[in-house]
């Protein structure tokens, strides 16, 4: 056999000796990034096992770093299997595309995250999947809308923007009775306010799938987009994973590492956002321009009793809630005055999302977002606040000066 000549420097640099460090015991997980995963020989390539996490195939389908985050998120949510996707919305789409086919129906609450409804209205309808909107505050409406074609029911607790907390327990019971798969958008609860797979803590009631926009609290920096899909049922996980593989929904190692790095402080951050949001929501209740404050932990808020039942025992009885709330600005103010109020805020920035360090504000045109009338809401314009990690006194002063300059009484 002819000996190979010594490799060129470029080749040496690519094929440099490298063995992952053993004996380097540090609690921080390493960042592994790869498209190609090298097999020792063809037999090993043919025998590769990708269904469980015992080996690797291709970077798109998992690395030690992504597996690590998936395991920690399964722990956070009380699930058993987890998949990472490039955004919260991608998680919603992945679940729909995995579980729905032509002729099926999907039920979506009227106050669902807007792009979830848009996905159903436009993309799913292209594939012959029908969507039906139900009233999140009336479980009998959900029950009446389930048909033999219903294959998936979306749940959100609380709903987006108006934050009505549904009777999640009853919704899950109805779907279970009718043998329909349930999927909760658990971004608000984040695995901290209640356990989606065990709502009462007695192991009897829970959803089948939990979707989480990791973009919000798990990362908490406002600089990463990512989502997860968690289950407790291996065959259901496999169905979703196969679609995930076919769609190529991989995530980048650096982003995964950023979420891994933020997870240890997540519960503390969630509690800080929660405390500040409740203080500001209570203060807003006393302001003349405000017709209604929507925050599930406030006693007058729609669905407060259901929040109390599910989340009331958390944090030593104080209950747990995400750091967002909305207000209805009284109908006597015109849209341009509401816009001027948002523009007058200095610390609150105008922009979407929540769970990051910077407080945000968004005015909404609610009638264009809802299929049915919202008679439980007072007339006026809905404005949502996402409370960041600034000092609460500074945020209160900012709200006060913007109310004074744009929405002065009289
Ligand atoms: C309730 C809810 N679900 C899902 C998402 C989507 O998350 P992402 O921004 O990561 O796509 C959002 C984003 O605002 C959200 O508010």
CSV table of C-alpha atoms and ligand atoms in Angstrom, one decimal:
chain,number,residue,atom,x,y,z
A,1,UNK,CA,0.0,0.0,0.0
A,2,UNK,CA,1.4,3.4,-1.0
A,3,UNK,CA,1.9,5.7,1.9
A,4,UNK,CA,0.0,9.0,1.7
A,5,UNK,CA,2.2,12.1,1.5
A,6,UNK,CA,2.0,14.5,4.5
A,7,UNK,CA,-1.1,16.6,4.3
A,8,UNK,CA,-1.0,20.2,3.3
A,9,UNK,CA,-1.5,22.8,6.1
A,10,UNK,CA,-5.1,23.5,5.0
A,11,UNK,CA,-5.9,19.8,5.3
A,12,UNK,CA,-4.2,19.6,8.6
A,13,UNK,CA,-6.2,22.4,10.0
A,14,UNK,CA,-9.5,20.8,8.9
A,15,UNK,CA,-8.5,17.3,10.1
A,16,UNK,CA,-6.8,18.4,13.3
A,17,UNK,CA,-6.7,15.9,16.2
A,18,UNK,CA,-9.7,16.7,18.4
A,19,UNK,CA,-11.3,14.7,21.2
A,20,UNK,CA,-14.1,16.3,23.2
A,21,UNK,CA,-12.8,17.0,26.7
A,22,UNK,CA,-13.3,14.3,29.3
A,23,UNK,CA,-12.6,15.2,32.9
A,24,UNK,CA,-13.8,18.8,32.3
A,25,UNK,CA,-16.7,18.8,34.8
A,26,UNK,CA,-18.4,22.1,34.6
A,27,UNK,CA,-22.2,22.6,35.1
A,28,UNK,CA,-22.5,24.8,32.1
A,29,UNK,CA,-23.4,22.7,29.0
A,30,UNK,CA,-21.1,22.9,26.0
A,31,UNK,CA,-22.2,24.3,22.7
A,32,UNK,CA,-22.1,21.7,20.0
A,33,UNK,CA,-22.7,22.9,16.5
A,34,UNK,CA,-22.8,20.7,13.4
A,35,UNK,CA,-24.5,20.1,10.1
A,36,UNK,CA,-22.6,16.9,9.4
A,37,UNK,CA,-22.2,14.3,12.1
A,38,UNK,CA,-19.4,11.8,11.2
A,39,UNK,CA,-20.1,8.1,11.4
A,40,UNK,CA,-17.2,5.8,12.1
A,41,UNK,CA,-18.2,3.5,9.2
A,42,UNK,CA,-21.0,2.8,6.7
A,43,UNK,CA,-22.5,0.1,9.0
A,44,UNK,CA,-22.8,2.6,11.8
A,45,UNK,CA,-24.5,5.1,9.4
A,46,UNK,CA,-27.0,2.4,8.3
A,47,UNK,CA,-27.7,1.4,11.9
A,48,UNK,CA,-28.2,5.0,13.1
A,49,UNK,CA,-31.0,5.4,15.6
A,50,UNK,CA,-32.7,8.8,15.5
A,51,UNK,CA,-36.1,8.1,17.2
A,52,UNK,CA,-34.7,8.3,20.8
A,53,UNK,CA,-31.8,10.4,21.8
A,54,UNK,CA,-29.2,7.6,21.9
A,55,UNK,CA,-27.3,8.8,18.8
A,56,UNK,CA,-27.0,11.5,16.2
A,57,UNK,CA,-27.7,11.6,12.4
A,58,UNK,CA,-27.4,15.2,11.2
A,59,UNK,CA,-27.2,18.5,12.9
A,60,UNK,CA,-30.7,19.5,11.8
A,61,UNK,CA,-32.2,16.7,13.8
A,62,UNK,CA,-30.4,17.2,17.0
A,63,UNK,CA,-27.0,17.8,18.7
A,64,UNK,CA,-26.0,17.2,22.4
A,65,UNK,CA,-26.8,20.9,23.0
A,66,UNK,CA,-30.4,20.8,21.6
A,67,UNK,CA,-31.1,17.5,23.4
A,68,UNK,CA,-29.9,19.1,26.6
A,69,UNK,CA,-32.3,22.0,26.2
A,70,UNK,CA,-35.2,19.7,25.2
A,71,UNK,CA,-34.7,17.6,28.3
A,72,UNK,CA,-34.7,20.7,30.6
A,73,UNK,CA,-37.8,22.1,28.9
A,74,UNK,CA,-39.6,18.7,29.4
A,75,UNK,CA,-38.7,19.0,33.0
A,76,UNK,CA,-40.0,22.7,33.2
A,77,UNK,CA,-43.3,21.8,31.6
A,78,UNK,CA,-43.8,18.4,33.4
A,79,UNK,CA,-43.7,16.6,30.1
A,80,UNK,CA,-41.6,13.7,28.8
A,81,UNK,CA,-40.5,14.5,25.2
A,82,UNK,CA,-39.7,17.9,23.7
A,83,UNK,CA,-38.8,19.3,20.3
A,84,UNK,CA,-37.2,22.7,19.5
A,85,UNK,CA,-38.3,24.8,16.6
A,86,UNK,CA,-37.2,28.2,15.3
A,87,UNK,CA,-40.0,30.2,16.9
A,88,UNK,CA,-43.2,30.0,18.9
A,89,UNK,CA,-45.2,30.4,15.7
A,90,UNK,CA,-43.2,27.6,14.1
A,91,UNK,CA,-44.2,25.3,17.0
A,92,UNK,CA,-47.9,26.1,16.3
A,93,UNK,CA,-47.5,25.4,12.6
A,94,UNK,CA,-45.5,22.2,13.3
A,95,UNK,CA,-48.3,20.8,15.5
A,96,UNK,CA,-51.0,21.7,12.9
A,97,UNK,CA,-49.2,20.2,10.0
A,98,UNK,CA,-48.4,17.0,11.9
A,99,UNK,CA,-51.9,16.3,13.1
A,100,UNK,CA,-54.3,17.7,10.5
A,101,UNK,CA,-55.1,16.5,7.0
A,102,UNK,CA,-57.7,17.3,4.4
A,103,UNK,CA,-61.3,17.1,5.7
A,104,UNK,CA,-60.2,17.6,9.3
A,105,UNK,CA,-61.3,20.4,11.6
A,106,UNK,CA,-59.3,22.4,14.1
A,107,UNK,CA,-61.0,24.4,16.9
A,108,UNK,CA,-59.4,27.7,17.9
A,109,UNK,CA,-60.5,30.1,20.7
A,110,UNK,CA,-61.5,33.6,19.5
A,111,UNK,CA,-58.8,35.2,21.7
A,112,UNK,CA,-56.0,32.9,20.4
A,113,UNK,CA,-52.6,34.4,19.4
A,114,UNK,CA,-53.5,36.2,16.1
A,115,UNK,CA,-51.0,34.4,13.8
A,116,UNK,CA,-52.4,31.0,15.0
A,117,UNK,CA,-55.8,32.1,13.6
A,118,UNK,CA,-54.1,33.5,10.4
A,119,UNK,CA,-52.3,30.2,9.8
A,120,UNK,CA,-55.6,28.3,9.9
A,121,UNK,CA,-57.5,30.9,7.8
A,122,UNK,CA,-54.9,30.9,5.0
A,123,UNK,CA,-52.5,28.1,5.0
A,124,UNK,CA,-54.5,25.2,6.5
A,125,UNK,CA,-57.5,26.1,4.4
A,126,UNK,CA,-55.3,25.6,1.3
A,127,UNK,CA,-54.9,22.0,2.4
A,128,UNK,CA,-58.7,21.5,3.0
A,129,UNK,CA,-58.5,21.8,6.8
A,130,UNK,CA,-61.5,23.7,8.2
A,131,UNK,CA,-61.1,25.8,11.3
A,132,UNK,CA,-63.9,26.8,13.7
A,133,UNK,CA,-63.6,29.6,16.2
A,134,UNK,CA,-65.1,29.0,19.7
A,135,UNK,CA,-65.9,31.2,22.7
A,136,UNK,CA,-63.1,30.7,25.2
A,137,UNK,CA,-65.4,31.8,28.1
A,138,UNK,CA,-68.1,29.3,27.3
A,139,UNK,CA,-67.2,25.6,27.5
A,140,UNK,CA,-70.6,24.6,26.2
A,141,UNK,CA,-69.8,26.5,22.9
A,142,UNK,CA,-66.6,24.4,22.6
A,143,UNK,CA,-68.6,21.2,23.3
A,144,UNK,CA,-71.2,22.1,20.7
A,145,UNK,CA,-68.6,22.8,18.0
A,146,UNK,CA,-66.7,19.5,18.3
A,147,UNK,CA,-67.8,17.2,15.4
A,148,UNK,CA,-66.4,13.8,14.3
A,149,UNK,CA,-64.1,15.8,12.0
A,150,UNK,CA,-62.5,17.7,14.9
A,151,UNK,CA,-59.0,16.4,15.3
A,152,UNK,CA,-57.3,19.2,17.3
A,153,UNK,CA,-58.4,21.8,19.8
A,154,UNK,CA,-56.2,24.8,20.6
A,155,UNK,CA,-56.3,26.2,24.1
A,156,UNK,CA,-54.8,29.4,25.5
A,157,UNK,CA,-54.8,30.3,29.2
A,158,UNK,CA,-55.2,33.2,29.3
A,159,UNK,CA,-56.0,34.4,25.7
A,160,UNK,CA,-53.8,36.8,23.9
A,161,UNK,CA,-54.2,40.6,24.3
A,162,UNK,CA,-57.5,40.5,26.3
A,163,UNK,CA,-56.2,37.9,28.8
A,164,UNK,CA,-59.5,36.1,29.6
A,165,UNK,CA,-58.7,33.0,31.7
A,166,UNK,CA,-60.8,30.1,30.4
A,167,UNK,CA,-62.1,27.2,32.4
A,168,UNK,CA,-59.2,25.1,31.2
A,169,UNK,CA,-60.1,22.1,33.3
A,170,UNK,CA,-63.6,21.9,31.8
A,171,UNK,CA,-62.3,22.5,28.3
A,172,UNK,CA,-59.8,19.6,28.7
A,173,UNK,CA,-62.5,17.4,30.3
A,174,UNK,CA,-64.8,18.0,27.3
A,175,UNK,CA,-62.1,17.2,24.7
A,176,UNK,CA,-61.0,14.1,26.6
A,177,UNK,CA,-64.6,12.9,26.7
A,178,UNK,CA,-64.9,13.4,22.9
A,179,UNK,CA,-61.4,11.9,22.3
A,180,UNK,CA,-60.0,15.0,20.7
A,181,UNK,CA,-56.3,15.9,21.0
A,182,UNK,CA,-55.7,19.1,23.0
A,183,UNK,CA,-52.8,21.6,22.5
A,184,UNK,CA,-52.2,24.4,24.9
A,185,UNK,CA,-50.2,27.6,24.0
A,186,UNK,CA,-48.4,27.6,27.3
A,187,UNK,CA,-46.3,30.7,26.7
A,188,UNK,CA,-48.1,32.7,29.4
A,189,UNK,CA,-47.9,30.0,32.1
A,190,UNK,CA,-44.4,29.2,31.0
A,191,UNK,CA,-44.4,25.9,33.0
A,192,UNK,CA,-44.3,28.1,36.2
A,193,UNK,CA,-47.9,29.2,36.8
A,194,UNK,CA,-49.4,25.7,36.5
A,195,UNK,CA,-48.5,22.3,35.1
A,196,UNK,CA,-50.1,21.9,31.7
A,197,UNK,CA,-50.0,18.1,31.9
A,198,UNK,CA,-51.4,17.9,35.4
A,199,UNK,CA,-53.7,20.8,35.9
A,200,UNK,CA,-54.8,20.0,39.5
A,201,UNK,CA,-51.7,18.2,40.6
A,202,UNK,CA,-53.5,14.9,41.0
A,203,UNK,CA,-52.4,13.3,37.7
A,204,UNK,CA,-55.9,13.2,36.2
A,205,UNK,CA,-56.3,16.2,34.0
A,206,UNK,CA,-53.9,17.7,31.5
A,207,UNK,CA,-53.4,18.6,27.9
A,208,UNK,CA,-51.8,16.4,25.3
A,209,UNK,CA,-49.4,18.9,23.9
A,210,UNK,CA,-47.8,22.1,25.2
A,211,UNK,CA,-46.4,24.7,22.9
A,212,UNK,CA,-44.1,27.4,24.3
A,213,UNK,CA,-42.6,30.5,22.7
A,214,UNK,CA,-39.2,30.3,24.3
A,215,UNK,CA,-38.7,33.8,22.8
A,216,UNK,CA,-40.5,35.2,25.9
A,217,UNK,CA,-39.5,34.0,29.4
A,218,UNK,CA,-37.2,31.1,28.9
A,219,UNK,CA,-34.7,33.3,27.0
A,220,UNK,CA,-35.9,36.6,28.5
A,221,UNK,CA,-33.4,38.8,26.7
A,222,UNK,CA,-35.5,39.9,23.7
A,223,UNK,CA,-32.7,38.6,21.4
A,224,UNK,CA,-33.6,35.0,20.5
A,225,UNK,CA,-36.6,33.5,18.7
A,226,UNK,CA,-37.3,29.9,19.5
A,227,UNK,CA,-40.2,27.6,20.3
A,228,UNK,CA,-40.8,24.2,21.8
A,229,UNK,CA,-43.4,21.4,21.6
A,230,UNK,CA,-43.7,19.1,24.7
A,231,UNK,CA,-45.7,16.0,25.1
A,232,UNK,CA,-46.1,13.1,27.5
A,233,UNK,CA,-47.0,10.5,24.9
A,234,UNK,CA,-44.2,8.9,22.8
A,235,UNK,CA,-46.3,8.1,19.7
A,236,UNK,CA,-47.7,11.6,19.6
A,237,UNK,CA,-44.2,13.0,20.0
A,238,UNK,CA,-43.0,10.8,17.1
A,239,UNK,CA,-45.7,12.0,14.8
A,240,UNK,CA,-44.8,15.6,15.4
A,241,UNK,CA,-41.1,14.9,15.2
A,242,UNK,CA,-41.5,13.2,11.8
A,243,UNK,CA,-43.2,16.4,10.4
A,244,UNK,CA,-40.4,18.4,12.1
A,245,UNK,CA,-37.8,16.4,10.3
A,246,UNK,CA,-39.6,16.7,6.9
A,247,UNK,CA,-40.0,20.4,7.3
A,248,UNK,CA,-36.4,21.0,8.4
A,249,UNK,CA,-37.2,23.0,11.4
A,250,UNK,CA,-33.7,23.0,13.0
A,251,UNK,CA,-32.4,25.6,15.5
A,252,UNK,CA,-28.9,27.2,15.8
A,253,UNK,CA,-26.6,26.0,18.6
A,254,UNK,CA,-25.7,29.6,19.7
A,255,UNK,CA,-29.4,30.4,20.2
A,256,UNK,CA,-30.0,27.1,22.1
A,257,UNK,CA,-27.0,28.0,24.3
A,258,UNK,CA,-28.5,31.4,25.0
A,259,UNK,CA,-31.7,29.8,26.2
A,260,UNK,CA,-29.8,27.2,28.3
A,261,UNK,CA,-27.9,30.1,29.9
A,262,UNK,CA,-31.1,31.9,30.8
A,263,UNK,CA,-33.1,29.0,32.2
A,264,UNK,CA,-31.6,29.1,35.7
A,265,UNK,CA,-32.9,32.7,36.3
A,266,UNK,CA,-36.2,32.1,34.6
A,267,UNK,CA,-38.4,31.6,37.8
A,268,UNK,CA,-36.9,34.7,39.5
A,269,UNK,CA,-37.4,36.8,36.4
A,270,UNK,CA,-41.0,35.6,36.0
A,271,UNK,CA,-41.8,36.4,39.6
A,272,UNK,CA,-40.2,39.9,39.2
A,273,UNK,CA,-42.2,40.6,36.0
A,274,UNK,CA,-45.4,39.3,37.7
A,275,UNK,CA,-45.0,41.5,40.9
A,276,UNK,CA,-44.4,44.6,38.9
A,277,UNK,CA,-47.2,44.0,36.4
A,278,UNK,CA,-49.7,43.4,39.2
A,279,UNK,CA,-48.6,46.7,41.0
A,280,UNK,CA,-49.0,48.7,37.8
A,281,UNK,CA,-52.3,47.0,36.8
A,282,UNK,CA,-53.8,47.9,40.2
A,283,UNK,CA,-52.6,51.4,39.9
A,284,UNK,CA,-54.0,51.7,36.4
A,285,UNK,CA,-57.4,50.6,37.8
A,286,UNK,CA,-57.6,53.9,39.7
A,287,UNK,CA,-56.9,56.1,36.7
A,288,UNK,CA,-59.8,58.2,35.3
A,289,UNK,CA,-59.1,57.4,31.6
A,290,UNK,CA,-59.1,53.7,32.2
A,291,UNK,CA,-62.4,51.9,31.8
A,292,UNK,CA,-61.2,48.4,32.5
A,293,UNK,CA,-58.0,46.6,33.4
A,294,UNK,CA,-57.5,43.0,32.1
A,295,UNK,CA,-55.2,40.9,34.2
A,296,UNK,CA,-56.3,37.5,35.3
A,297,UNK,CA,-55.1,37.9,38.9
A,298,UNK,CA,-57.3,41.0,39.4
A,299,UNK,CA,-60.7,40.0,40.9
A,300,UNK,CA,-62.8,41.8,38.3
A,301,UNK,CA,-61.0,40.4,35.3
A,302,UNK,CA,-62.7,37.9,33.0
A,303,UNK,CA,-62.0,34.3,34.1
A,304,UNK,CA,-60.4,35.4,37.4
A,305,UNK,CA,-61.9,32.4,39.3
A,306,UNK,CA,-60.3,30.0,36.8
A,307,UNK,CA,-56.9,31.7,37.2
A,308,UNK,CA,-57.4,31.3,41.0
A,309,UNK,CA,-58.2,27.6,40.6
A,310,UNK,CA,-55.1,26.8,38.5
A,311,UNK,CA,-52.5,29.4,39.5
A,312,UNK,CA,-53.7,30.7,42.9
A,313,UNK,CA,-51.6,28.3,45.0
A,314,UNK,CA,-48.3,29.1,43.3
A,315,UNK,CA,-45.7,31.3,45.0
A,316,UNK,CA,-46.8,30.6,48.5
A,317,UNK,CA,-50.5,31.4,47.8
A,318,UNK,CA,-49.8,34.7,46.0
A,319,UNK,CA,-50.5,33.0,42.8
A,320,UNK,CA,-48.5,33.3,39.6
A,321,UNK,CA,-49.0,35.3,36.5
A,322,UNK,CA,-46.9,36.5,33.5
A,323,UNK,CA,-45.9,40.2,33.4
A,324,UNK,CA,-48.5,41.4,30.9
A,325,UNK,CA,-51.8,43.2,31.2
A,326,UNK,CA,-54.1,45.2,29.1
A,327,UNK,CA,-56.3,48.2,29.7
A,328,UNK,CA,-59.4,49.5,27.9
A,329,UNK,CA,-59.0,53.2,27.5
A,330,UNK,CA,-62.4,54.8,27.9
A,331,UNK,CA,-64.5,55.2,24.7
A,332,UNK,CA,-64.6,59.0,25.2
A,333,UNK,CA,-61.0,59.2,23.9
A,334,UNK,CA,-60.4,59.1,20.2
A,335,UNK,CA,-58.0,56.7,18.5
A,336,UNK,CA,-55.5,59.5,17.9
A,337,UNK,CA,-55.5,60.4,21.6
A,338,UNK,CA,-54.8,56.7,22.5
A,339,UNK,CA,-52.0,56.7,20.0
A,340,UNK,CA,-50.7,60.0,21.5
A,341,UNK,CA,-50.7,58.3,24.9
A,342,UNK,CA,-48.6,55.4,23.6
A,343,UNK,CA,-46.2,57.8,21.8
A,344,UNK,CA,-45.8,59.9,25.0
A,345,UNK,CA,-44.5,56.9,27.0
A,346,UNK,CA,-40.7,57.1,27.4
A,347,UNK,CA,-39.6,53.9,29.1
A,348,UNK,CA,-42.3,51.8,27.5
A,349,UNK,CA,-41.2,51.2,23.9
A,350,UNK,CA,-43.7,50.5,21.1
A,351,UNK,CA,-43.2,47.0,19.9
A,352,UNK,CA,-44.5,43.4,20.0
A,353,UNK,CA,-43.4,40.5,22.3
A,354,UNK,CA,-43.1,40.2,26.0
A,355,UNK,CA,-40.9,38.5,28.7
A,356,UNK,CA,-37.8,40.7,28.0
A,357,UNK,CA,-36.1,43.3,30.1
A,358,UNK,CA,-37.7,46.3,28.3
A,359,UNK,CA,-41.3,47.3,28.9
A,360,UNK,CA,-43.4,47.4,25.8
A,361,UNK,CA,-46.8,48.9,24.7
A,362,UNK,CA,-49.1,48.1,21.8
A,363,UNK,CA,-52.5,49.6,21.0
A,364,UNK,CA,-54.9,47.1,19.4
A,365,UNK,CA,-57.8,47.4,17.0
A,366,UNK,CA,-59.8,44.6,18.8
A,367,UNK,CA,-62.9,44.5,16.5
A,368,UNK,CA,-60.7,43.5,13.6
A,369,UNK,CA,-59.1,40.7,15.7
A,370,UNK,CA,-62.3,39.0,17.0
A,371,UNK,CA,-64.9,36.9,15.2
A,372,UNK,CA,-67.6,37.5,17.9
A,373,UNK,CA,-68.7,40.5,20.0
A,374,UNK,CA,-66.7,41.0,23.2
A,375,UNK,CA,-69.6,42.0,25.5
A,376,UNK,CA,-67.5,41.3,28.6
A,377,UNK,CA,-65.2,44.2,27.7
A,378,UNK,CA,-66.1,47.8,28.3
A,379,UNK,CA,-66.3,50.1,25.2
A,380,UNK,CA,-63.0,51.7,24.3
A,381,UNK,CA,-59.6,51.0,22.9
A,382,UNK,CA,-57.4,48.0,24.2
A,383,UNK,CA,-53.8,48.8,24.9
A,384,UNK,CA,-51.4,46.0,26.1
A,385,UNK,CA,-48.4,46.5,28.4
A,386,UNK,CA,-45.6,44.0,28.7
A,387,UNK,CA,-43.7,44.8,31.9
A,388,UNK,CA,-40.0,44.6,31.8
A,389,UNK,CA,-37.4,44.6,34.6
A,390,UNK,CA,-37.1,48.3,35.1
A,391,UNK,CA,-37.9,49.8,38.6
A,392,UNK,CA,-41.7,49.8,39.1
A,393,UNK,CA,-41.7,53.4,40.4
A,394,UNK,CA,-40.1,54.6,37.1
A,395,UNK,CA,-42.7,52.7,35.0
A,396,UNK,CA,-45.5,54.1,37.1
A,397,UNK,CA,-44.1,57.7,36.7
A,398,UNK,CA,-43.9,57.1,32.9
A,399,UNK,CA,-47.5,55.9,32.8
A,400,UNK,CA,-48.6,58.9,34.9
A,401,UNK,CA,-46.9,61.5,32.7
A,402,UNK,CA,-48.2,59.9,29.5
A,403,UNK,CA,-51.8,59.8,30.9
A,404,UNK,CA,-51.5,63.4,32.0
A,405,UNK,CA,-50.1,64.7,28.7
A,406,UNK,CA,-52.4,62.7,26.3
A,407,UNK,CA,-55.5,61.6,28.2
A,408,UNK,CA,-56.0,64.4,30.8
A,409,UNK,CA,-59.5,64.2,32.5
A,410,UNK,CA,-62.2,66.5,31.2
B,1,LIG,C1,-49.2,33.6,23.1
B,1,LIG,C2,-48.1,33.6,22.1
B,1,LIG,N1,-47.9,32.4,21.5
B,1,LIG,C3,-46.9,32.3,20.5
B,1,LIG,C4,-46.2,33.4,20.1
B,1,LIG,C5,-45.2,33.3,19.0
B,1,LIG,O1,-43.9,33.3,19.5
B,1,LIG,P1,-42.7,33.7,18.5
B,1,LIG,O2,-42.6,35.2,18.6
B,1,LIG,O3,-41.5,33.1,19.1
B,1,LIG,O4,-43.0,33.2,17.1
B,1,LIG,C6,-46.4,34.6,20.8
B,1,LIG,C7,-45.6,35.8,20.4
B,1,LIG,O5,-45.9,36.9,20.7
B,1,LIG,C8,-47.4,34.7,21.7
B,1,LIG,O6,-47.7,35.9,22.3
